[in-house]
PDB file of C-alpha atoms in Angstrom:
ATOM      1  CA  MET A  27       0.000   0.000   0.000  1.00 93.00           C
ATOM      2  CA  LEU A  28       1.523   3.324  -1.033  1.00 95.00           C
ATOM      3  CA  ILE A  29      -0.489   5.601   1.288  1.00 97.00           C
ATOM      4  CA  GLN A  30      -2.132   4.599   4.561  1.00 97.00           C
ATOM      5  CA  ILE A  31      -3.988   7.254   6.529  1.00 97.00           C
ATOM      6  CA  LYS A  32      -5.528   6.400   9.905  1.00 97.00           C
ATOM      7  CA  ASN A  33      -7.436   8.791  12.188  1.00 97.00           C
ATOM      8  CA  LEU A  34      -5.464  11.728  10.822  1.00 97.00           C
ATOM      9  CA  SER A  35      -6.226  15.259  12.012  1.00 97.00           C
ATOM     10  CA  LYS A  36      -4.739  18.668  11.317  1.00 96.00           C
ATOM     11  CA  VAL A  37      -5.294  21.616  13.652  1.00 95.00           C
ATOM     12  CA  TYR A  38      -4.094  25.143  12.939  1.00 92.00           C
ATOM     13  CA  HIS A  39      -3.386  27.471  15.863  1.00 88.00           C
ATOM     14  CA  ASP A  40      -3.797  31.235  15.488  1.00 84.00           C
ATOM     15  CA  GLU A  41      -3.129  32.927  18.816  1.00 79.00           C
ATOM     16  CA  GLU A  42      -5.850  31.385  21.013  1.00 80.00           C
ATOM     17  CA  VAL A  43      -8.034  30.162  18.146  1.00 89.00           C
ATOM     18  CA  GLU A  44      -7.919  26.548  16.964  1.00 89.00           C
ATOM     19  CA  THR A  45      -9.135  25.584  13.503  1.00 91.00           C
ATOM     20  CA  MET A  46      -9.752  21.909  12.742  1.00 94.00           C
ATOM     21  CA  ALA A  47      -8.797  21.586   9.060  1.00 95.00           C
ATOM     22  CA  LEU A  48      -8.893  17.759   9.005  1.00 97.00           C
ATOM     23  CA  ASN A  49     -10.786  15.667  11.509  1.00 96.00           C
ATOM     24  CA  ASN A  50     -10.106  11.960  12.052  1.00 96.00           C
ATOM     25  CA  VAL A  51      -9.592  11.088   8.375  1.00 97.00           C
ATOM     26  CA  SER A  52      -8.847   7.494   7.311  1.00 97.00           C
ATOM     27  CA  PHE A  53      -8.246   5.937   3.863  1.00 97.00           C
ATOM     28  CA  ASN A  54      -5.683   4.001   1.813  1.00 97.00           C
ATOM     29  CA  ILE A  55      -4.351   4.532  -1.703  1.00 97.00           C
ATOM     30  CA  LYS A  56      -2.692   1.745  -3.665  1.00 96.00           C
ATOM     31  CA  GLU A  57       0.239   2.275  -5.987  1.00 96.00           C
ATOM     32  CA  GLY A  58      -1.057   2.860  -9.513  1.00 96.00           C
ATOM     33  CA  GLU A  59      -4.414   4.346  -8.489  1.00 97.00           C
ATOM     34  CA  PHE A  60      -5.874   7.546  -9.930  1.00 97.00           C
ATOM     35  CA  VAL A  61      -7.750   9.234  -7.081  1.00 97.00           C
ATOM     36  CA  ALA A  62      -9.595  12.555  -7.137  1.00 96.00           C
ATOM     37  CA  ILE A  63     -10.102  14.467  -3.891  1.00 96.00           C
ATOM     38  CA  MET A  64     -13.113  16.772  -4.149  1.00 94.00           C
ATOM     39  CA  GLY A  65     -14.707  19.339  -1.908  1.00 91.00           C
ATOM     40  CA  PRO A  66     -15.890  22.941  -1.758  1.00 89.00           C
ATOM     41  CA  SER A  67     -13.575  25.817  -0.904  1.00 87.00           C
ATOM     42  CA  GLY A  68     -12.426  25.505   2.716  1.00 88.00           C
ATOM     43  CA  SER A  69     -13.324  21.809   2.934  1.00 92.00           C
ATOM     44  CA  GLY A  70      -9.788  20.712   3.795  1.00 93.00           C
ATOM     45  CA  LYS A  71      -8.829  19.136   0.463  1.00 92.00           C
ATOM     46  CA  SER A  72      -5.779  21.368  -0.064  1.00 90.00           C
ATOM     47  CA  THR A  73      -4.682  20.810   3.534  1.00 94.00           C
ATOM     48  CA  LEU A  74      -4.949  17.087   2.881  1.00 95.00           C
ATOM     49  CA  LEU A  75      -2.759  17.414  -0.209  1.00 94.00           C
ATOM     50  CA  HIS A  76      -0.167  19.383   1.767  1.00 94.00           C
ATOM     51  CA  VAL A  77      -0.039  16.672   4.425  1.00 96.00           C
ATOM     52  CA  LEU A  78       0.093  13.827   1.893  1.00 96.00           C
ATOM     53  CA  GLY A  79       2.833  15.626  -0.055  1.00 96.00           C
ATOM     54  CA  PHE A  80       4.975  16.299   3.049  1.00 95.00           C
ATOM     55  CA  LEU A  81       4.478  20.039   2.598  1.00 94.00           C
ATOM     56  CA  ASP A  82       2.932  20.176   6.086  1.00 94.00           C
ATOM     57  CA  ARG A  83       2.799  17.831   9.075  1.00 93.00           C
ATOM     58  CA  HIS A  84      -0.368  16.370  10.551  1.00 95.00           C
ATOM     59  CA  SER A  85      -1.323  17.078  14.171  1.00 95.00           C
ATOM     60  CA  SER A  86      -2.396  13.568  15.182  1.00 96.00           C
ATOM     61  CA  GLY A  87      -3.112  10.156  13.721  1.00 96.00           C
ATOM     62  CA  GLU A  88      -0.933   8.091  11.388  1.00 97.00           C
ATOM     63  CA  TYR A  89       0.377   8.602   7.873  1.00 97.00           C
ATOM     64  CA  LEU A  90       2.377   5.736   6.387  1.00 97.00           C
ATOM     65  CA  PHE A  91       4.025   6.391   3.024  1.00 95.00           C
ATOM     66  CA  ASP A  92       5.279   3.260   1.286  1.00 93.00           C
ATOM     67  CA  GLY A  93       4.925   1.392   4.595  1.00 93.00           C
ATOM     68  CA  LYS A  94       6.949   3.870   6.663  1.00 93.00           C
ATOM     69  CA  ASP A  95       5.645   6.199   9.375  1.00 95.00           C
ATOM     70  CA  SER A  96       6.073   9.758   8.077  1.00 93.00           C
ATOM     71  CA  GLY A  97       5.941  11.126  11.621  1.00 89.00           C
ATOM     72  CA  ARG A  98       9.373   9.668  12.340  1.00 90.00           C
ATOM     73  CA  TYR A  99      11.168  11.486   9.521  1.00 90.00           C
ATOM     74  CA  SER A 100      13.243  14.623  10.043  1.00 91.00           C
ATOM     75  CA  GLU A 101      12.570  17.690   7.896  1.00 91.00           C
ATOM     76  CA  ASN A 102      15.597  16.840   5.743  1.00 91.00           C
ATOM     77  CA  GLU A 103      14.369  13.281   5.218  1.00 91.00           C
ATOM     78  CA  LEU A 104      10.902  14.536   4.279  1.00 92.00           C
ATOM     79  CA  ALA A 105      12.453  16.956   1.782  1.00 91.00           C
ATOM     80  CA  ARG A 106      14.486  14.152   0.202  1.00 90.00           C
ATOM     81  CA  ILE A 107      11.433  11.909  -0.193  1.00 92.00           C
ATOM     82  CA  ARG A 108       9.378  14.822  -1.511  1.00 92.00           C
ATOM     83  CA  ASN A 109      12.046  15.514  -4.131  1.00 90.00           C
ATOM     84  CA  ARG A 110      12.624  11.921  -5.263  1.00 90.00           C
ATOM     85  CA  GLU A 111       9.317  10.130  -4.724  1.00 93.00           C
ATOM     86  CA  MET A 112       6.740  12.879  -5.346  1.00 95.00           C
ATOM     87  CA  GLY A 113       5.909  15.229  -8.187  1.00 95.00           C
ATOM     88  CA  PHE A 114       3.713  18.332  -7.868  1.00 95.00           C
ATOM     89  CA  VAL A 115       1.549  20.196 -10.378  1.00 94.00           C
ATOM     90  CA  PHE A 116      -0.140  23.408  -9.217  1.00 90.00           C
ATOM     91  CA  GLN A 117      -2.857  25.620 -10.652  1.00 87.00           C
ATOM     92  CA  ALA A 118      -0.475  28.579 -11.051  1.00 88.00           C
ATOM     93  CA  PHE A 119       2.132  26.577 -13.097  1.00 89.00           C
ATOM     94  CA  ASN A 120       5.051  28.069 -11.080  1.00 90.00           C
ATOM     95  CA  LEU A 121       7.393  28.256 -14.079  1.00 94.00           C
ATOM     96  CA  LEU A 122      10.469  30.472 -14.236  1.00 94.00           C
ATOM     97  CA  ALA A 123      10.040  33.365 -16.673  1.00 94.00           C
ATOM     98  CA  ARG A 124      12.659  33.974 -19.383  1.00 93.00           C
ATOM     99  CA  THR A 125      13.759  30.365 -18.947  1.00 95.00           C
ATOM    100  CA  SER A 126      13.277  27.678 -21.594  1.00 97.00           C
ATOM    101  CA  VAL A 127      10.957  24.692 -21.275  1.00 97.00           C
ATOM    102  CA  LEU A 128      14.017  22.448 -21.041  1.00 97.00           C
ATOM    103  CA  GLU A 129      15.575  24.443 -18.206  1.00 97.00           C
ATOM    104  CA  ASN A 130      12.267  24.644 -16.308  1.00 97.00           C
ATOM    105  CA  VAL A 131      11.845  20.879 -16.461  1.00 97.00           C
ATOM    106  CA  LYS A 132      15.428  20.350 -15.263  1.00 97.00           C
ATOM    107  CA  LEU A 133      14.880  22.342 -12.044  1.00 95.00           C
ATOM    108  CA  PRO A 134      14.145  19.379  -9.698  1.00 93.00           C
ATOM    109  CA  LEU A 135      17.386  17.752 -10.875  1.00 94.00           C
ATOM    110  CA  LEU A 136      19.349  20.573  -9.229  1.00 91.00           C
ATOM    111  CA  TYR A 137      18.386  19.132  -5.829  1.00 86.00           C
ATOM    112  CA  SER A 138      19.017  15.502  -6.728  1.00 89.00           C
ATOM    113  CA  ASP A 139      22.087  13.291  -6.668  1.00 89.00           C
ATOM    114  CA  ILE A 140      21.742  12.479 -10.383  1.00 93.00           C
ATOM    115  CA  PRO A 141      24.913  13.333 -12.387  1.00 95.00           C
ATOM    116  CA  GLN A 142      24.514  16.551 -14.386  1.00 95.00           C
ATOM    117  CA  LYS A 143      25.472  14.809 -17.633  1.00 95.00           C
ATOM    118  CA  LYS A 144      22.148  12.928 -17.479  1.00 96.00           C
ATOM    119  CA  TRP A 145      19.936  15.953 -16.884  1.00 96.00           C
ATOM    120  CA  ASP A 146      19.222  16.845 -20.515  1.00 96.00           C
ATOM    121  CA  THR A 147      18.294  13.258 -21.383  1.00 96.00           C
ATOM    122  CA  LEU A 148      15.908  12.933 -18.436  1.00 97.00           C
ATOM    123  CA  ALA A 149      14.296  16.310 -19.080  1.00 97.00           C
ATOM    124  CA  LYS A 150      13.798  15.620 -22.791  1.00 97.00           C
ATOM    125  CA  LYS A 151      12.173  12.275 -21.962  1.00 96.00           C
ATOM    126  CA  ALA A 152       9.727  13.997 -19.604  1.00 96.00           C
ATOM    127  CA  ILE A 153       8.955  16.706 -22.167  1.00 96.00           C
ATOM    128  CA  GLU A 154       8.299  14.058 -24.796  1.00 95.00           C
ATOM    129  CA  ALA A 155       5.858  12.340 -22.409  1.00 93.00           C
ATOM    130  CA  VAL A 156       3.644  15.451 -22.466  1.00 94.00           C
ATOM    131  CA  ASP A 157       3.992  15.970 -26.243  1.00 93.00           C
ATOM    132  CA  LEU A 158       5.926  19.227 -26.031  1.00 95.00           C
ATOM    133  CA  SER A 159       9.230  18.364 -27.704  1.00 96.00           C
ATOM    134  CA  HIS A 160       8.483  20.963 -30.400  1.00 96.00           C
ATOM    135  CA  ARG A 161       8.402  23.685 -27.717  1.00 96.00           C
ATOM    136  CA  ILE A 162      11.538  22.646 -25.854  1.00 97.00           C
ATOM    137  CA  ASN A 163      13.397  25.948 -26.407  1.00 97.00           C
ATOM    138  CA  HIS A 164      10.396  28.218 -25.889  1.00 97.00           C
ATOM    139  CA  GLU A 165       9.950  30.386 -22.779  1.00 97.00           C
ATOM    140  CA  PRO A 166       6.708  30.442 -20.719  1.00 96.00           C
ATOM    141  CA  ALA A 167       5.598  33.763 -22.263  1.00 95.00           C
ATOM    142  CA  GLN A 168       5.539  32.018 -25.646  1.00 96.00           C
ATOM    143  CA  LEU A 169       3.284  29.190 -24.441  1.00 95.00           C
ATOM    144  CA  SER A 170      -0.470  28.847 -24.003  1.00 94.00           C
ATOM    145  CA  GLY A 171      -1.915  28.107 -20.565  1.00 93.00           C
ATOM    146  CA  GLY A 172      -2.365  24.449 -21.440  1.00 94.00           C
ATOM    147  CA  GLU A 173       1.224  24.182 -22.648  1.00 95.00           C
ATOM    148  CA  LYS A 174       2.498  25.797 -19.457  1.00 95.00           C
ATOM    149  CA  GLN A 175       0.643  23.192 -17.407  1.00 94.00           C
ATOM    150  CA  ARG A 176       2.100  20.420 -19.535  1.00 95.00           C
ATOM    151  CA  VAL A 177       5.570  21.817 -18.793  1.00 96.00           C
ATOM    152  CA  ALA A 178       4.674  21.683 -15.098  1.00 95.00           C
ATOM    153  CA  ILE A 179       3.653  18.038 -15.496  1.00 96.00           C
ATOM    154  CA  ALA A 180       6.940  17.255 -17.283  1.00 96.00           C
ATOM    155  CA  ARG A 181       8.824  18.909 -14.417  1.00 96.00           C
ATOM    156  CA  ALA A 182       6.884  16.735 -11.953  1.00 96.00           C
ATOM    157  CA  LEU A 183       7.850  13.641 -13.977  1.00 95.00           C
ATOM    158  CA  VAL A 184      11.550  14.306 -14.450  1.00 95.00           C
ATOM    159  CA  LEU A 185      12.712  12.419 -11.340  1.00 94.00           C
ATOM    160  CA  ASP A 186      10.436   9.450 -12.069  1.00 92.00           C
ATOM    161  CA  PRO A 187       8.348   9.830  -8.870  1.00 93.00           C
ATOM    162  CA  LYS A 188       6.065   7.197  -7.402  1.00 92.00           C
ATOM    163  CA  ILE A 189       3.206   9.664  -7.126  1.00 96.00           C
ATOM    164  CA  ILE A 190       2.027  12.886  -8.761  1.00 96.00           C
ATOM    165  CA  PHE A 191      -0.072  15.409  -6.839  1.00 96.00           C
ATOM    166  CA  ALA A 192      -2.089  17.703  -9.117  1.00 95.00           C
ATOM    167  CA  ASP A 193      -3.724  20.611  -7.271  1.00 93.00           C
ATOM    168  CA  GLU A 194      -6.522  22.125  -9.411  1.00 92.00           C
ATOM    169  CA  PRO A 195      -4.410  21.622 -12.574  1.00 93.00           C
ATOM    170  CA  THR A 196      -7.230  22.763 -14.877  1.00 91.00           C
ATOM    171  CA  GLY A 197      -8.322  25.737 -12.755  1.00 87.00           C
ATOM    172  CA  ASN A 198      -6.644  28.386 -14.938  1.00 86.00           C
ATOM    173  CA  LEU A 199      -7.358  26.704 -18.273  1.00 90.00           C
ATOM    174  CA  ASP A 200     -10.080  26.852 -20.889  1.00 90.00           C
ATOM    175  CA  SER A 201     -12.108  23.669 -21.377  1.00 89.00           C
ATOM    176  CA  LYS A 202     -10.096  22.412 -24.369  1.00 91.00           C
ATOM    177  CA  SER A 203      -6.733  22.873 -22.619  1.00 91.00           C
ATOM    178  CA  GLY A 204      -8.181  21.353 -19.454  1.00 91.00           C
ATOM    179  CA  LYS A 205      -9.208  18.238 -21.369  1.00 91.00           C
ATOM    180  CA  THR A 206      -5.683  17.924 -22.778  1.00 92.00           C
ATOM    181  CA  VAL A 207      -4.110  18.156 -19.316  1.00 94.00           C
ATOM    182  CA  ILE A 208      -6.480  15.595 -17.798  1.00 94.00           C
ATOM    183  CA  GLY A 209      -5.861  13.346 -20.805  1.00 93.00           C
ATOM    184  CA  ILE A 210      -2.125  13.450 -20.128  1.00 94.00           C
ATOM    185  CA  LEU A 211      -2.646  12.569 -16.457  1.00 94.00           C
ATOM    186  CA  GLN A 212      -4.864   9.645 -17.495  1.00 92.00           C
ATOM    187  CA  LYS A 213      -2.244   8.473 -19.969  1.00 92.00           C
ATOM    188  CA  LEU A 214       0.470   8.599 -17.303  1.00 93.00           C
ATOM    189  CA  ASN A 215      -1.765   6.538 -15.028  1.00 94.00           C
ATOM    190  CA  GLU A 216      -2.939   3.971 -17.567  1.00 92.00           C
ATOM    191  CA  GLU A 217       0.202   3.525 -19.651  1.00 90.00           C
ATOM    192  CA  GLN A 218       2.950   4.136 -17.099  1.00 89.00           C
ATOM    193  CA  GLY A 219       1.151   3.050 -13.927  1.00 92.00           C
ATOM    194  CA  ARG A 220       1.726   6.409 -12.209  1.00 93.00           C
ATOM    195  CA  THR A 221      -0.171   7.028  -9.002  1.00 97.00           C
ATOM    196  CA  ILE A 222      -2.141  10.265  -9.452  1.00 97.00           C
ATOM    197  CA  ILE A 223      -3.864  12.261  -6.723  1.00 97.00           C
ATOM    198  CA  LEU A 224      -5.972  15.034  -8.241  1.00 96.00           C
ATOM    199  CA  ILE A 225      -7.395  17.882  -6.164  1.00 94.00           C
ATOM    200  CA  THR A 226     -10.402  19.482  -7.839  1.00 92.00           C
ATOM    201  CA  HIS A 227     -13.784  21.061  -7.213  1.00 88.00           C
ATOM    202  CA  GLU A 228     -14.976  20.147 -10.713  1.00 87.00           C
ATOM    203  CA  THR A 229     -17.173  17.038 -10.904  1.00 89.00           C
ATOM    204  CA  ASN A 230     -16.527  16.550 -14.629  1.00 88.00           C
ATOM    205  CA  THR A 231     -12.783  16.560 -14.005  1.00 90.00           C
ATOM    206  CA  ALA A 232     -12.994  14.211 -11.020  1.00 92.00           C
ATOM    207  CA  GLU A 233     -15.035  11.676 -12.995  1.00 91.00           C
ATOM    208  CA  HIS A 234     -11.924  10.796 -15.031  1.00 92.00           C
ATOM    209  CA  ALA A 235     -10.307   9.300 -11.919  1.00 95.00           C
ATOM    210  CA  GLN A 236     -10.881   5.726 -10.789  1.00 95.00           C
ATOM    211  CA  ARG A 237     -12.075   6.856  -7.388  1.00 96.00           C
ATOM    212  CA  ILE A 238     -13.391  10.022  -5.748  1.00 96.00           C
ATOM    213  CA  ILE A 239     -12.871  10.968  -2.101  1.00 96.00           C
ATOM    214  CA  HIS A 240     -15.269  13.774  -1.159  1.00 96.00           C
ATOM    215  CA  VAL A 241     -14.163  16.004   1.728  1.00 96.00           C
ATOM    216  CA  VAL A 242     -16.536  18.320   3.595  1.00 95.00           C
ATOM    217  CA  ASP A 243     -15.632  20.337   6.701  1.00 95.00           C
ATOM    218  CA  GLY A 244     -12.417  18.395   7.180  1.00 95.00           C
ATOM    219  CA  GLU A 245     -14.091  14.995   7.139  1.00 96.00           C
ATOM    220  CA  ILE A 246     -14.558  12.354   4.449  1.00 96.00           C
ATOM    221  CA  GLU A 247     -18.176  12.480   3.360  1.00 95.00           C
ATOM    222  CA  SER A 248     -17.821   9.697   0.778  1.00 94.00           C
ATOM    223  CA  ASP A 249     -15.205   7.481  -0.866  1.00 96.00           C
ATOM    224  CA  ARG A 250     -16.447   5.786  -4.026  1.00 95.00           C
ATOM    225  CA  GLU A 251     -15.280   4.178  -7.220  1.00 93.00           C
ATOM    226  CA  VAL A 252     -16.165   5.960 -10.453  1.00 91.00           C
ATOM    227  CA  LYS A 253     -18.619   3.626 -12.175  1.00 82.00           C
ATOM    228  CA  ASN A 254     -19.174   5.808 -15.240  1.00 69.00           C
ATOM    229  CA  ARG A 255     -15.510   6.551 -15.916  1.00 62.00           C
ATOM    230  CA  HIS A 256     -15.622   5.218 -19.480  1.00 51.00           C
ATOM    231  CA  LYS A 257     -18.677   7.376 -20.169  1.00 52.00           C
ATOM    232  CA  ALA A 258     -16.774  10.384 -18.859  1.00 48.00           C
ATOM    233  CA  ASP A 259     -13.857   9.450 -21.108  1.00 53.00           C
ATOM    234  CA  GLU A 260     -16.098   9.353 -24.155  1.00 54.00           C
ATOM    235  CA  GLU A 261     -17.501  12.783 -23.317  1.00 50.00           C
ATOM    236  CA  PHE A 262     -13.954  13.975 -22.767  1.00 46.00           C
ATOM    237  CA  LYS A 263     -12.912  12.913 -26.301  1.00 51.00           C
ATOM    238  CA  LYS A 264     -15.725  14.816 -28.044  1.00 50.00           C
TER     239      LYS A 264
END
């Protein structure tokens, strides 16, 4: 089991005020699954992503990643796992301006122990996986929103992570570009066996996952398999 969450809670403290962002959450995610986490604004879904991605620590409960208790890792160990085992795609793209697609995708390699002579090869492979080889020398200002997000996905792929976290990856895109981005995530899941965790508030986007976890007020309201996924895929291709 890649992710095991048991009775996990996250409390934020602001002076004397406590805010329960996650309350006694439990679920598992197998390697190779495509899971969408849904919920309205303020539901706790982004907090959950931050905890799962080692961007924040939980307050109580257990989080086992690849069979190991994350609570026992130091900050440096968490950073190393986050760099090597996890890839992140955010709504805002977070690309460096006046820097080529190739150089943007190579960024995570700067913090790895991979020899520099291999960086170009790895980055080009990741760029090819998102069908952007023809834009490899372009800068972000020369790309469409959908292309920028595909660069972000390539950057998340470059270190061959076990899991990709995509936080509202279609939020800044038009419907056509959004379909392309979701199609790439599906392809990575189905053809490469990548584990994908997608954060979204869009039902149509979530329906392309294999499973939807619905979060409301910091608690899991439902956890279900997507029965009409193939129907959603057909609508997606139109």
